[in-house]
Amino acid sequence: MKNNLRELRQQANMTQEELGELLNVSRQTIISIESGRYNPSLELAFKISRTFMLSIEKIFNCEEDVK
């Protein structure tokens, strides 16, 4: 799953540490989400969307292979 969390965080002038504190997760979790190595739980995705006042779909893009 791709996301634009890094861009949103940078636009908000936030460090990974600051965002992690807001969301009650570690900086490592933010790094993993931003790099696409970790997909957040639904609860965490909602917290992220509320933090940036955007819908989940505006932050996360679930790419599906269409055949």
Short mmCIF file of C-alpha atoms in Angstrom, two decimals:
data_model
loop_
_atom_site.label_atom_id
_atom_site.label_comp_id
_atom_site.label_asym_id
_atom_site.label_seq_id
_atom_site.Cartn_x
_atom_site.Cartn_y
_atom_site.Cartn_z
CA MET A 1 0.00 0.00 0.00
CA LYS A 2 1.37 3.38 -0.98
CA ASN A 3 0.87 6.53 1.04
CA ASN A 4 1.78 10.21 1.07
CA LEU A 5 2.34 10.41 4.82
CA ARG A 6 5.90 11.73 4.48
CA GLU A 7 4.77 14.63 2.29
CA LEU A 8 1.87 15.48 4.59
CA ARG A 9 4.10 15.35 7.65
CA GLN A 10 6.70 17.58 6.02
CA GLN A 11 4.06 20.07 4.87
CA ALA A 12 2.87 20.24 8.48
CA ASN A 13 6.46 20.92 9.56
CA MET A 14 6.46 17.84 11.81
CA THR A 15 9.24 15.44 12.60
CA GLN A 16 8.67 11.70 12.62
CA GLU A 17 9.09 11.82 16.39
CA GLU A 18 6.43 14.53 16.78
CA LEU A 19 3.94 12.65 14.61
CA GLY A 20 4.63 9.45 16.51
CA GLU A 21 3.92 11.21 19.81
CA LEU A 22 0.65 12.63 18.45
CA LEU A 23 -0.43 9.17 17.30
CA ASN A 24 0.90 7.33 20.35
CA VAL A 25 3.30 5.19 18.28
CA SER A 26 7.06 5.04 17.98
CA ARG A 27 9.15 6.98 15.50
CA GLN A 28 10.10 3.59 14.01
CA THR A 29 6.43 2.94 13.24
CA ILE A 30 6.20 6.25 11.36
CA ILE A 31 9.37 5.41 9.43
CA SER A 32 7.97 1.98 8.50
CA ILE A 33 4.63 3.40 7.35
CA GLU A 34 6.28 6.14 5.30
CA SER A 35 8.57 3.65 3.58
CA GLY A 36 5.71 1.27 2.84
CA ARG A 37 7.15 -1.57 4.92
CA TYR A 38 4.22 -1.51 7.36
CA ASN A 39 0.51 -1.05 6.79
CA PRO A 40 -1.17 0.63 9.75
CA SER A 41 -4.11 -0.88 11.54
CA LEU A 42 -7.50 0.59 10.71
CA GLU A 43 -7.49 2.39 14.06
CA LEU A 44 -4.10 3.97 13.35
CA ALA A 45 -5.15 4.90 9.80
CA PHE A 46 -8.16 6.74 11.25
CA LYS A 47 -5.93 8.56 13.77
CA ILE A 48 -3.64 9.63 10.93
CA SER A 49 -6.57 10.83 8.83
CA ARG A 50 -7.96 12.85 11.74
CA THR A 51 -4.53 14.35 12.44
CA PHE A 52 -4.26 15.68 8.89
CA MET A 53 -8.01 16.28 8.49
CA LEU A 54 -8.10 14.17 5.33
CA SER A 55 -9.95 11.01 4.42
CA ILE A 56 -8.04 7.75 4.63
CA GLU A 57 -8.27 7.48 0.84
CA LYS A 58 -6.43 10.80 0.47
CA ILE A 59 -3.50 9.43 2.51
CA PHE A 60 -3.36 5.73 1.62
CA ASN A 61 -3.63 4.22 -1.84
CA CYS A 62 -4.24 0.50 -1.99
CA GLU A 63 -2.84 -0.62 -5.31
CA GLU A 64 -4.48 -3.72 -6.66
CA ASP A 65 -3.27 -5.67 -9.64
CA VAL A 66 -5.99 -5.53 -12.25
CA LYS A 67 -5.81 -8.43 -14.67
#
